[in-house]
Amino acid sequence: MQPFAFSTVPLEPVRYCEALAAPSAGGYASFEGWVRDHNEGRAVRRLEYEAFETLAVKEGERIVAEAVRRFGVTRAACVHRVGALDIGELAVWVGVSAAHRGEAFAACRYIIDEVKRRVPIWKKEHYADGDSGWVNCERCAAAADGRHVHAAEHAVDSAHHHDRIDEAAPGDALLPPPDYSRQIALPEVGVAGQAKLAAASVLVVGAGGLGVPVLQYLAAAGVGRLGIVDGDVVEASNLHRQPLYGPADVGRSKAEVAARRLHALNPAVRVDVHAGRADASNVDALVAGYDLVVECTDNFRTKFLVNDAVLRARKPAVFASVHQYEGQLQVYRPLPHWPCLRCLWPEAPRDGLVGNCAEAGVLGPVPATLGALQAMQALKRLLGLDAGETPALVIVDLLGLETRRLAAQRHPDCDHERPGAPSSAVGPADDIPVELELDFETLAEAFESGLELVDIRESWERAHDPPGLQIPTHLPLSELVHGHVEFPAEGRYLIICAHGVRSLSLTEHLRSLGHPGVYSLRGGLAALRS
Ligand SMILES: [Zn+2]
């Protein structure tokens, strides 16, 4: 029997079934698609099928061969009717014989889904009102990616599960895992590497701009178990850089939505949801449950919290951060000479010191690039492909399209062997005087205070300032952070940014370095009366 064929005459399932029999086959599963009398609320009287036959047969044969190979079944075949069909007639038949029923069902399901999706077959529906219309089956496959799809898309079959992409339907267990052949083909990966990934577990802290690509690529690659830590809900302003989520997810838990999407992406991957923030009370338990940690938050407090936890647990971790058009990447490995995050940043920056996406703005591909790099570093570690890699801080400038690799060394003063050391060493410093922030109603009032006003916004932020709002002293925060300019060591200053977040962080930081005369304008320029 041909693996895939078209028939202009009524199908003969009994005869096809006999052709699949084999001594090694313990069972047979089949699917029959029948012509139904309604579609999308319209009464259907009969159908016509038309196929682009040469192409369609080739694609159909390919699908059947894939199913036999993937599921290890004995025999499989598919026959599709073309021409005019009446209600109740058999339109498509799929049959699979196999040693066991599990793979027979799975292969059968795979063939019908792929035939619907890939084989060029058009259907003309003749409606009860005399009207008629062509329906391309590919349309259904495209629609299956959307959320708002009518379940009754087809006039012929009931095995068309449009919910399979988005929601974790019970039938998902029958769906095959992705075909990993394109990564197994790499000699460095191979079947053994794929098995390593399947046995591996990765904790992803933060399911935002960095975490989304990390989760998608690790799930698609077949990493056996993923943990998602995120206490936030999806916000409309996240969507442009976190395309795992859509408008319908706004207000829902990121960790939970992400877990469902990942399950649909690869049903073979187990996803653990930790819908809360990582903090000093839970970080060690979280890290203990996984082989590797990928840190994807946008705040330094969590980065150092995770850093300290992976040091204690002696587990590898991949860190990244982005600021506007630039990103930084750093891998930690539990090796004696290997530097940690604190080795590179002994004066641990505070939250918001380099801005965050909310305040500084970001284009989606910037975190996406860094997230993809994090996923790559994680896969390399899990596969053991990073043997020759030396410690480095990698800086990616997406605007200049340049990458810099700064060799990193373990800081002699950084104590990596401190069991039980407080994991929140970047917590709020208690020795900072209370009055970090000052209130002013207008800029003129601030000028009169005797403090020197320092604008730390970036140049692009100042470009649209009205003439009366110009602050002569301009020290962009990005330049301060990168050491291109220094904040004056003495004097009394009022530090100003757009909303008072970055200015407060810088003020705290300068105070912690022993600069007593610095204050932050509370609420930033946005809070001033013009
Ligand atoms: Zn260190």
Coordinates of C-alpha atoms and ligand atoms in Angstrom, one line a residue:
M1 CA 0.0 0.0 0.0
Q2 CA 1.2 3.5 -0.8
P3 CA 2.0 5.5 2.3
F4 CA 0.0 8.4 1.1
A5 CA -2.6 8.5 -1.7
F6 CA -5.6 10.3 -3.1
S7 CA -8.7 8.6 -4.1
T8 CA -11.6 9.7 -6.4
V9 CA -13.7 6.8 -5.3
P10 CA -15.1 5.9 -1.8
L11 CA -12.4 4.9 0.7
E12 CA -12.1 1.3 1.9
P13 CA -10.8 1.3 5.4
V14 CA -11.2 -2.5 6.0
R15 CA -8.9 -3.2 3.0
Y16 CA -6.4 -0.6 4.1
C17 CA -6.3 -2.0 7.6
E18 CA -5.4 -5.5 6.3
A19 CA -2.5 -4.0 4.4
L20 CA -1.0 -2.7 7.6
A21 CA -1.1 -6.0 9.4
A22 CA 2.3 -7.5 10.4
P23 CA 3.5 -10.2 12.7
S24 CA 5.3 -7.8 15.0
A25 CA 2.3 -5.5 15.3
G26 CA 0.3 -5.8 18.5
G27 CA -2.3 -3.3 17.5
Y28 CA -3.7 -0.9 15.0
A29 CA -5.1 2.7 15.5
S30 CA -6.9 4.6 12.9
F31 CA -8.6 7.9 12.4
E32 CA -11.5 8.5 10.0
G33 CA -12.6 12.0 9.1
W34 CA -16.2 12.2 7.9
V35 CA -18.1 14.9 6.1
R36 CA -20.2 16.8 8.7
D37 CA -23.4 18.7 8.0
H38 CA -22.3 22.0 9.4
N39 CA -19.4 24.3 9.7
E40 CA -19.0 27.6 11.6
G41 CA -22.7 27.8 12.1
R42 CA -23.6 27.2 8.5
A43 CA -25.5 24.1 7.3
V44 CA -23.3 22.2 4.8
R45 CA -25.0 19.9 2.2
R46 CA -21.9 18.5 0.4
L47 CA -18.2 19.0 -0.2
E48 CA -15.6 19.0 -2.9
Y49 CA -11.9 18.4 -2.3
E50 CA -9.2 19.4 -4.6
A51 CA -5.5 18.8 -4.2
F52 CA -2.3 20.0 -5.8
E53 CA -1.6 16.3 -6.3
T54 CA 2.1 16.0 -7.1
L55 CA 3.1 18.3 -4.3
A56 CA 0.5 16.9 -2.0
V57 CA 1.6 13.3 -2.4
K58 CA 5.2 14.1 -1.8
E59 CA 4.4 16.0 1.4
G60 CA 2.0 13.3 2.5
E61 CA 4.6 10.6 2.0
R62 CA 7.1 12.7 4.0
I63 CA 4.7 13.0 6.9
V64 CA 4.0 9.3 7.1
A65 CA 7.7 8.5 6.9
E66 CA 8.3 11.0 9.8
A67 CA 5.6 9.4 11.9
V68 CA 7.1 5.9 11.3
R69 CA 10.6 7.1 12.3
R70 CA 9.6 9.3 15.2
F71 CA 7.3 6.9 16.9
G72 CA 9.0 3.7 15.8
V73 CA 5.7 2.2 14.5
T74 CA 5.5 -0.8 12.2
R75 CA 3.4 0.6 9.3
A76 CA 1.4 3.7 8.6
A77 CA -0.6 5.1 5.7
C78 CA -3.0 7.9 4.8
V79 CA -5.6 8.1 2.1
H80 CA -7.5 11.3 1.3
R81 CA -10.6 11.6 -0.9
V82 CA -10.8 14.2 -3.7
G83 CA -13.8 15.2 -5.8
A84 CA -17.4 15.5 -4.6
L85 CA -18.5 14.0 -1.2
D86 CA -21.8 13.8 0.5
I87 CA -22.6 14.2 4.2
G88 CA -21.4 11.2 6.2
E89 CA -18.9 10.1 3.6
L90 CA -15.3 9.2 4.6
A91 CA -13.0 12.0 3.6
V92 CA -9.7 11.0 5.1
W93 CA -8.3 7.8 6.6
V94 CA -5.1 7.3 8.6
G95 CA -4.0 4.0 9.9
V96 CA -1.0 2.9 12.0
S97 CA 0.1 -0.5 13.1
A98 CA 2.6 -0.8 15.9
A99 CA 4.0 -3.1 18.6
H100 CA 2.1 -1.1 21.3
R101 CA -0.9 1.1 21.3
G102 CA 0.7 4.3 22.7
E103 CA 2.9 4.9 19.7
A104 CA 0.1 3.8 17.3
F105 CA -2.2 6.5 18.7
A106 CA 0.5 9.1 18.8
A107 CA 1.6 8.4 15.2
C108 CA -2.0 8.5 14.0
R109 CA -2.5 11.8 15.7
Y110 CA 0.7 13.2 14.3
I111 CA -0.2 12.2 10.7
I112 CA -3.7 13.7 10.7
D113 CA -2.4 17.0 12.3
E114 CA 0.4 17.3 9.9
V115 CA -1.7 16.5 6.9
K116 CA -4.1 19.2 7.9
R117 CA -1.3 21.6 8.4
R118 CA 1.0 20.9 5.5
V119 CA -0.6 19.1 2.6
P120 CA -2.1 21.5 0.0
I121 CA -5.7 20.4 -0.1
W122 CA -8.6 22.7 -0.7
K123 CA -12.2 22.2 0.3
K124 CA -15.3 23.7 -1.3
E125 CA -18.3 23.7 1.0
H126 CA -21.8 23.8 -0.5
Y127 CA -24.1 25.4 2.0
A128 CA -27.8 24.8 2.5
D129 CA -28.6 28.3 1.3
G130 CA -27.2 27.6 -2.1
D131 CA -24.0 29.5 -1.4
S132 CA -20.5 27.8 -1.6
G133 CA -17.0 28.7 -0.6
W134 CA -13.4 27.3 -0.8
V135 CA -11.7 26.6 2.5
N136 CA -8.0 26.0 2.5
C137 CA -7.0 23.6 5.3
E138 CA -3.8 25.6 5.9
R139 CA -6.0 28.3 7.2
C140 CA -7.0 26.1 10.1
A141 CA -3.4 25.4 11.0
A142 CA -2.6 29.1 10.9
A143 CA -5.6 29.8 13.1
A144 CA -4.5 27.2 15.6
D145 CA -1.8 29.6 16.7
G146 CA -4.4 32.2 17.7
R147 CA -6.5 32.2 20.9
H148 CA -9.9 33.0 19.5
V149 CA -10.6 30.1 17.3
H150 CA -13.9 28.3 16.8
A151 CA -13.6 24.6 17.7
A152 CA -15.8 23.8 14.7
E153 CA -13.5 24.9 12.0
H154 CA -13.8 21.8 9.8
A155 CA -16.7 20.1 8.3
V156 CA -15.0 16.8 8.3
D157 CA -13.3 15.8 11.5
S158 CA -13.6 16.1 15.2
A159 CA -10.0 15.3 16.0
H160 CA -8.8 18.8 15.2
H161 CA -7.7 20.2 18.5
H162 CA -7.3 23.9 18.1
D163 CA -6.6 24.3 21.8
R164 CA -3.3 22.4 21.5
I165 CA -1.1 25.3 20.9
D166 CA -2.2 27.5 23.7
E167 CA -3.7 25.4 26.5
A168 CA -2.5 22.3 28.2
A169 CA -5.2 20.0 27.0
P170 CA -5.2 16.4 28.3
G171 CA -4.6 15.2 24.7
D172 CA -1.2 17.0 24.8
A173 CA 0.3 13.9 26.2
L174 CA -0.2 12.3 22.8
L175 CA 1.6 15.1 21.0
P176 CA 5.1 14.3 19.9
P177 CA 8.1 16.2 21.2
P178 CA 9.9 18.5 18.8
D179 CA 12.1 16.8 16.2
Y180 CA 15.6 17.4 17.6
S181 CA 17.3 16.1 14.5
R182 CA 18.8 19.5 13.5
Q183 CA 20.6 19.8 16.8
I184 CA 21.4 16.1 17.2
A185 CA 23.1 16.4 13.8
L186 CA 25.8 18.5 15.4
P187 CA 28.7 16.2 16.2
E188 CA 29.2 18.0 19.6
V189 CA 25.6 17.3 20.5
G190 CA 24.5 13.9 19.1
V191 CA 22.1 11.5 20.7
A192 CA 24.2 11.5 23.9
G193 CA 24.0 15.3 24.1
Q194 CA 20.2 15.2 23.6
A195 CA 20.0 12.7 26.4
K196 CA 22.0 15.1 28.7
L197 CA 19.6 17.9 28.0
A198 CA 16.6 15.7 28.7
A199 CA 18.1 14.8 32.0
A200 CA 19.0 18.4 32.9
S201 CA 17.1 21.0 35.0
V202 CA 17.4 24.8 34.8
L203 CA 16.0 27.5 37.1
V204 CA 15.2 30.7 35.2
V205 CA 14.8 33.6 37.6
G206 CA 12.6 36.3 35.9
A207 CA 10.3 35.6 33.0
G208 CA 10.6 39.0 31.3
G209 CA 12.6 40.4 28.4
L210 CA 15.6 38.1 29.1
G211 CA 13.7 35.2 30.6
V212 CA 11.2 34.8 27.7
P213 CA 13.8 33.8 25.1
V214 CA 15.8 31.8 27.6
L215 CA 12.7 29.8 28.5
Q216 CA 11.6 29.3 24.9
Y217 CA 15.0 28.1 23.6
L218 CA 15.7 25.9 26.5
A219 CA 12.2 24.3 26.3
A220 CA 12.5 23.9 22.5
A221 CA 15.9 22.3 22.9
G222 CA 14.5 19.7 25.1
V223 CA 15.9 20.6 28.5
G224 CA 14.0 18.1 30.7
R225 CA 12.8 20.4 33.5
L226 CA 12.5 24.2 33.8
G227 CA 11.7 26.2 36.8
I228 CA 10.2 29.7 36.4
V229 CA 10.5 32.2 39.2
D230 CA 8.5 35.3 38.7
G231 CA 6.0 37.1 41.0
D232 CA 4.8 39.6 38.5
V233 CA 1.7 39.7 36.3
V234 CA 1.8 40.4 32.6
E235 CA 1.5 44.1 31.8
A236 CA 0.6 45.6 28.5
S237 CA 3.9 47.5 28.4
N238 CA 5.8 44.1 28.6
L239 CA 4.4 42.7 25.4
H240 CA 6.8 44.5 22.9
R241 CA 9.8 42.7 24.4
Q242 CA 8.2 39.6 25.9
P243 CA 6.3 38.0 22.9
L244 CA 5.6 34.8 24.8
Y245 CA 2.6 36.8 26.2
G246 CA -0.3 38.5 24.4
P247 CA -2.8 41.1 25.2
A248 CA -5.2 38.5 26.6
D249 CA -2.6 37.6 29.3
V250 CA -2.5 41.1 30.8
G251 CA -3.1 40.8 34.5
R252 CA -2.3 37.0 34.6
S253 CA 0.7 35.5 36.4
K254 CA 3.7 35.5 34.1
A255 CA 5.1 32.3 35.6
E256 CA 1.8 30.5 35.0
V257 CA 1.2 31.8 31.5
A258 CA 4.8 31.0 30.5
A259 CA 4.5 27.5 31.9
R260 CA 1.4 26.8 29.7
R261 CA 3.0 28.2 26.6
L262 CA 6.2 26.2 27.2
H263 CA 4.1 23.1 27.7
A264 CA 2.5 23.7 24.3
L265 CA 5.9 24.4 22.8
N266 CA 7.3 21.1 24.0
P267 CA 5.0 18.8 25.9
A268 CA 8.0 16.6 26.9
V269 CA 9.4 19.4 29.1
R270 CA 8.4 19.6 32.8
V271 CA 7.8 23.1 34.0
D272 CA 7.8 24.1 37.6
V273 CA 6.0 27.3 38.5
H274 CA 7.4 29.4 41.4
A275 CA 5.0 32.4 41.1
G276 CA 6.7 34.7 43.6
R277 CA 9.9 36.6 44.0
A278 CA 13.3 35.1 44.8
D279 CA 14.3 36.4 48.2
A280 CA 16.7 35.5 51.0
S281 CA 14.2 33.1 52.5
N282 CA 13.7 30.9 49.5
V283 CA 16.6 31.3 47.1
D284 CA 18.7 28.5 48.5
A285 CA 15.8 26.0 48.3
L286 CA 15.1 27.1 44.7
V287 CA 18.7 26.9 43.5
A288 CA 19.1 23.4 45.2
G289 CA 16.4 21.9 42.9
Y290 CA 18.2 22.6 39.6
D291 CA 21.5 21.9 37.8
L292 CA 22.0 25.4 36.6
V293 CA 20.5 28.9 37.1
V294 CA 19.9 31.6 34.5
E295 CA 19.4 35.0 36.1
C296 CA 17.0 37.2 34.1
T297 CA 15.7 39.9 36.3
D298 CA 16.3 43.6 35.8
N299 CA 17.4 44.3 39.4
F300 CA 20.8 44.0 41.0
R301 CA 19.4 43.0 44.3
T302 CA 18.2 39.7 42.9
K303 CA 21.3 39.3 40.8
F304 CA 23.5 39.4 43.9
L305 CA 21.0 37.3 45.8
V306 CA 21.3 34.6 43.1
N307 CA 25.0 35.0 42.9
D308 CA 25.5 34.3 46.5
A309 CA 23.1 31.4 46.4
V310 CA 24.9 29.7 43.5
L311 CA 28.2 30.2 45.2
R312 CA 26.9 28.5 48.3
A313 CA 25.4 25.7 46.2
R314 CA 28.4 25.5 43.9
K315 CA 26.3 25.6 40.8
P316 CA 26.8 27.3 37.5
A317 CA 24.9 30.4 36.6
V318 CA 24.4 32.7 33.7
F319 CA 23.8 36.4 34.3
A320 CA 22.8 39.1 31.9
S321 CA 21.5 42.7 32.1
V322 CA 20.5 45.2 29.6
H323 CA 20.5 49.0 29.6
Q324 CA 18.9 50.7 26.6
Y325 CA 21.0 49.5 23.6
E326 CA 23.6 47.6 25.6
G327 CA 23.8 44.3 27.3
Q328 CA 26.2 42.5 29.5
L329 CA 26.7 38.8 29.9
Q330 CA 28.6 36.9 32.5
V331 CA 28.8 33.2 33.3
Y332 CA 29.7 31.8 36.8
R333 CA 31.2 28.4 37.2
P334 CA 32.0 26.8 40.5
L335 CA 35.7 26.5 39.8
P336 CA 38.4 27.8 42.2
H337 CA 39.8 30.5 39.9
W338 CA 36.4 31.6 38.5
P339 CA 35.1 35.1 39.4
C340 CA 31.6 35.7 40.6
L341 CA 29.4 38.8 40.1
R342 CA 30.8 40.4 43.2
C343 CA 34.4 39.9 42.0
L344 CA 33.5 42.2 39.1
W345 CA 31.3 44.5 41.0
P346 CA 32.7 44.8 44.5
E347 CA 30.8 48.0 45.0
A348 CA 27.5 46.3 44.3
P349 CA 25.3 48.7 42.4
R350 CA 21.9 49.3 43.8
D351 CA 18.5 48.7 42.2
G352 CA 17.8 51.1 39.4
L353 CA 21.3 52.6 39.4
V354 CA 21.7 51.8 35.7
G355 CA 18.0 52.4 35.1
N356 CA 15.6 49.6 34.2
C357 CA 13.4 49.0 31.2
A358 CA 10.5 50.9 32.8
E359 CA 12.4 54.1 33.1
A360 CA 15.2 53.9 30.6
G361 CA 13.3 52.4 27.6
V362 CA 14.4 49.4 25.6
L363 CA 13.8 47.8 22.2
G364 CA 12.7 44.2 22.3
P365 CA 15.6 42.7 20.4
V366 CA 18.1 44.0 22.9
P367 CA 17.0 41.7 25.8
A368 CA 16.1 39.1 23.2
T369 CA 19.7 39.0 22.0
L370 CA 21.1 38.8 25.5
G371 CA 18.5 36.2 26.5
A372 CA 19.5 34.1 23.4
L373 CA 23.1 34.4 24.5
Q374 CA 22.2 33.2 28.0
A375 CA 20.3 30.2 26.6
M376 CA 23.3 29.4 24.4
Q377 CA 25.7 29.6 27.4
A378 CA 23.3 27.4 29.4
L379 CA 23.2 24.8 26.7
K380 CA 26.9 24.9 26.3
R381 CA 27.4 24.3 30.0
L382 CA 24.8 21.4 30.0
L383 CA 26.4 19.8 27.0
G384 CA 30.0 20.4 28.2
L385 CA 30.9 22.5 25.2
D386 CA 32.5 25.3 27.3
A387 CA 35.6 23.5 28.2
G388 CA 38.0 26.1 26.8
E389 CA 36.1 29.1 27.9
T390 CA 37.8 31.6 30.2
P391 CA 36.0 34.0 32.6
A392 CA 34.8 37.2 30.9
L393 CA 32.4 40.0 31.0
V394 CA 30.9 40.2 27.5
I395 CA 29.5 43.6 26.5
V396 CA 27.2 43.7 23.5
D397 CA 26.4 47.1 22.0
L398 CA 23.4 46.6 19.7
L399 CA 23.5 50.2 18.4
G400 CA 27.1 50.1 17.3
L401 CA 26.8 46.4 16.6
E402 CA 29.9 45.6 18.5
T403 CA 30.9 43.0 21.1
R404 CA 33.6 43.4 23.6
R405 CA 35.0 40.7 25.7
L406 CA 36.7 41.8 29.0
A407 CA 38.7 39.2 30.7
A408 CA 37.5 38.8 34.3
Q409 CA 39.5 37.6 37.3
R410 CA 38.6 36.5 40.7
H411 CA 38.9 39.4 43.1
P412 CA 41.3 38.6 45.9
D413 CA 39.0 40.1 48.5
C414 CA 35.9 38.2 47.4
D415 CA 35.1 35.4 49.7
H416 CA 33.5 32.6 47.8
E417 CA 33.6 30.1 50.6
R418 CA 31.3 31.6 53.1
P419 CA 28.7 29.0 54.0
G420 CA 25.6 30.6 55.4
A421 CA 26.8 34.1 54.7
P422 CA 23.8 36.5 54.6
S423 CA 22.5 36.3 51.1
S424 CA 21.0 39.8 51.1
A425 CA 24.3 41.6 51.4
V426 CA 22.9 44.2 48.9
G427 CA 20.0 44.9 51.1
P428 CA 19.1 48.4 52.2
A429 CA 22.1 49.9 53.9
D430 CA 21.1 51.0 57.5
D431 CA 23.8 53.7 57.8
I432 CA 22.4 56.0 55.2
P433 CA 20.9 59.2 56.6
V434 CA 17.1 59.5 56.3
E435 CA 16.9 62.6 54.2
L436 CA 18.1 61.2 50.9
E437 CA 15.3 62.9 49.0
L438 CA 14.3 66.5 48.9
D439 CA 11.0 68.0 47.7
F440 CA 10.8 71.1 45.5
E441 CA 7.8 72.5 43.8
T442 CA 9.6 74.2 40.9
L443 CA 13.1 74.2 39.4
A444 CA 13.5 77.8 40.4
E445 CA 12.9 76.9 44.0
A446 CA 15.5 74.1 43.7
F447 CA 18.0 76.5 42.1
E448 CA 17.5 78.9 45.1
S449 CA 18.2 76.1 47.6
G450 CA 22.0 76.6 47.3
L451 CA 22.5 73.0 46.1
E452 CA 24.1 72.5 42.7
L453 CA 21.6 70.9 40.4
V454 CA 23.0 67.8 38.5
D455 CA 21.0 66.3 35.7
I456 CA 21.9 62.6 35.3
R457 CA 19.4 61.9 32.5
E458 CA 20.8 60.7 29.2
S459 CA 21.3 63.2 26.4
W460 CA 18.4 61.9 24.4
E461 CA 16.1 62.5 27.3
R462 CA 17.2 66.2 27.5
A463 CA 16.7 66.8 23.8
H464 CA 13.1 67.7 24.2
D465 CA 13.4 69.9 27.3
P466 CA 11.7 73.3 27.1
P467 CA 14.2 76.1 27.3
G468 CA 13.2 77.1 30.8
L469 CA 13.9 73.6 32.1
Q470 CA 17.5 73.3 31.2
I471 CA 19.9 72.3 33.9
P472 CA 23.5 73.3 33.1
T473 CA 25.3 70.5 34.9
H474 CA 24.8 67.3 33.0
L475 CA 26.4 64.1 34.1
P476 CA 24.6 61.2 32.3
L477 CA 24.2 58.2 34.5
S478 CA 25.5 55.9 31.8
E479 CA 28.8 57.8 31.7
L480 CA 29.0 57.8 35.5
V481 CA 28.4 54.1 35.6
H482 CA 31.0 53.3 33.0
G483 CA 33.5 55.6 34.7
H484 CA 33.7 58.0 31.7
V485 CA 32.9 60.9 34.1
E486 CA 33.2 61.1 37.8
F487 CA 30.9 62.6 40.3
P488 CA 32.6 65.5 42.2
A489 CA 33.9 64.2 45.5
E490 CA 33.0 67.4 47.4
G491 CA 30.2 69.9 47.4
R492 CA 26.4 69.8 47.9
Y493 CA 24.3 68.5 45.0
L494 CA 20.7 67.9 44.1
I495 CA 20.7 64.9 41.7
I496 CA 17.8 65.0 39.2
C497 CA 16.4 62.5 36.8
A498 CA 13.0 62.0 35.1
H499 CA 11.1 60.3 37.9
G500 CA 13.4 60.2 40.8
V501 CA 14.3 56.5 40.6
R502 CA 17.8 56.7 39.2
S503 CA 18.6 59.8 41.1
L504 CA 17.7 58.1 44.4
S505 CA 19.8 55.1 43.5
L506 CA 22.8 57.2 42.7
T507 CA 22.3 59.3 45.8
E508 CA 22.3 56.1 47.9
H509 CA 25.3 54.8 46.2
L510 CA 27.3 58.0 46.6
R511 CA 26.3 58.2 50.3
S512 CA 27.5 54.6 50.8
L513 CA 30.8 55.7 49.3
G514 CA 31.0 58.5 51.9
H515 CA 29.7 61.5 50.0
P516 CA 27.4 63.3 52.5
G517 CA 26.3 66.3 50.5
V518 CA 24.2 64.6 47.8
Y519 CA 20.4 64.6 47.6
S520 CA 17.8 63.3 45.2
L521 CA 14.9 65.3 43.8
R522 CA 11.9 63.3 44.9
G523 CA 9.8 62.3 42.0
G524 CA 12.2 63.8 39.5
L525 CA 11.3 66.4 36.9
A526 CA 7.9 64.8 36.5
A527 CA 6.9 65.9 40.0
L528 CA 7.7 69.6 39.4
R529 CA 5.1 72.2 38.9
S530 CA 6.0 73.9 35.6
Ligands
ZN1 ZN 33.5 36.7 43.8

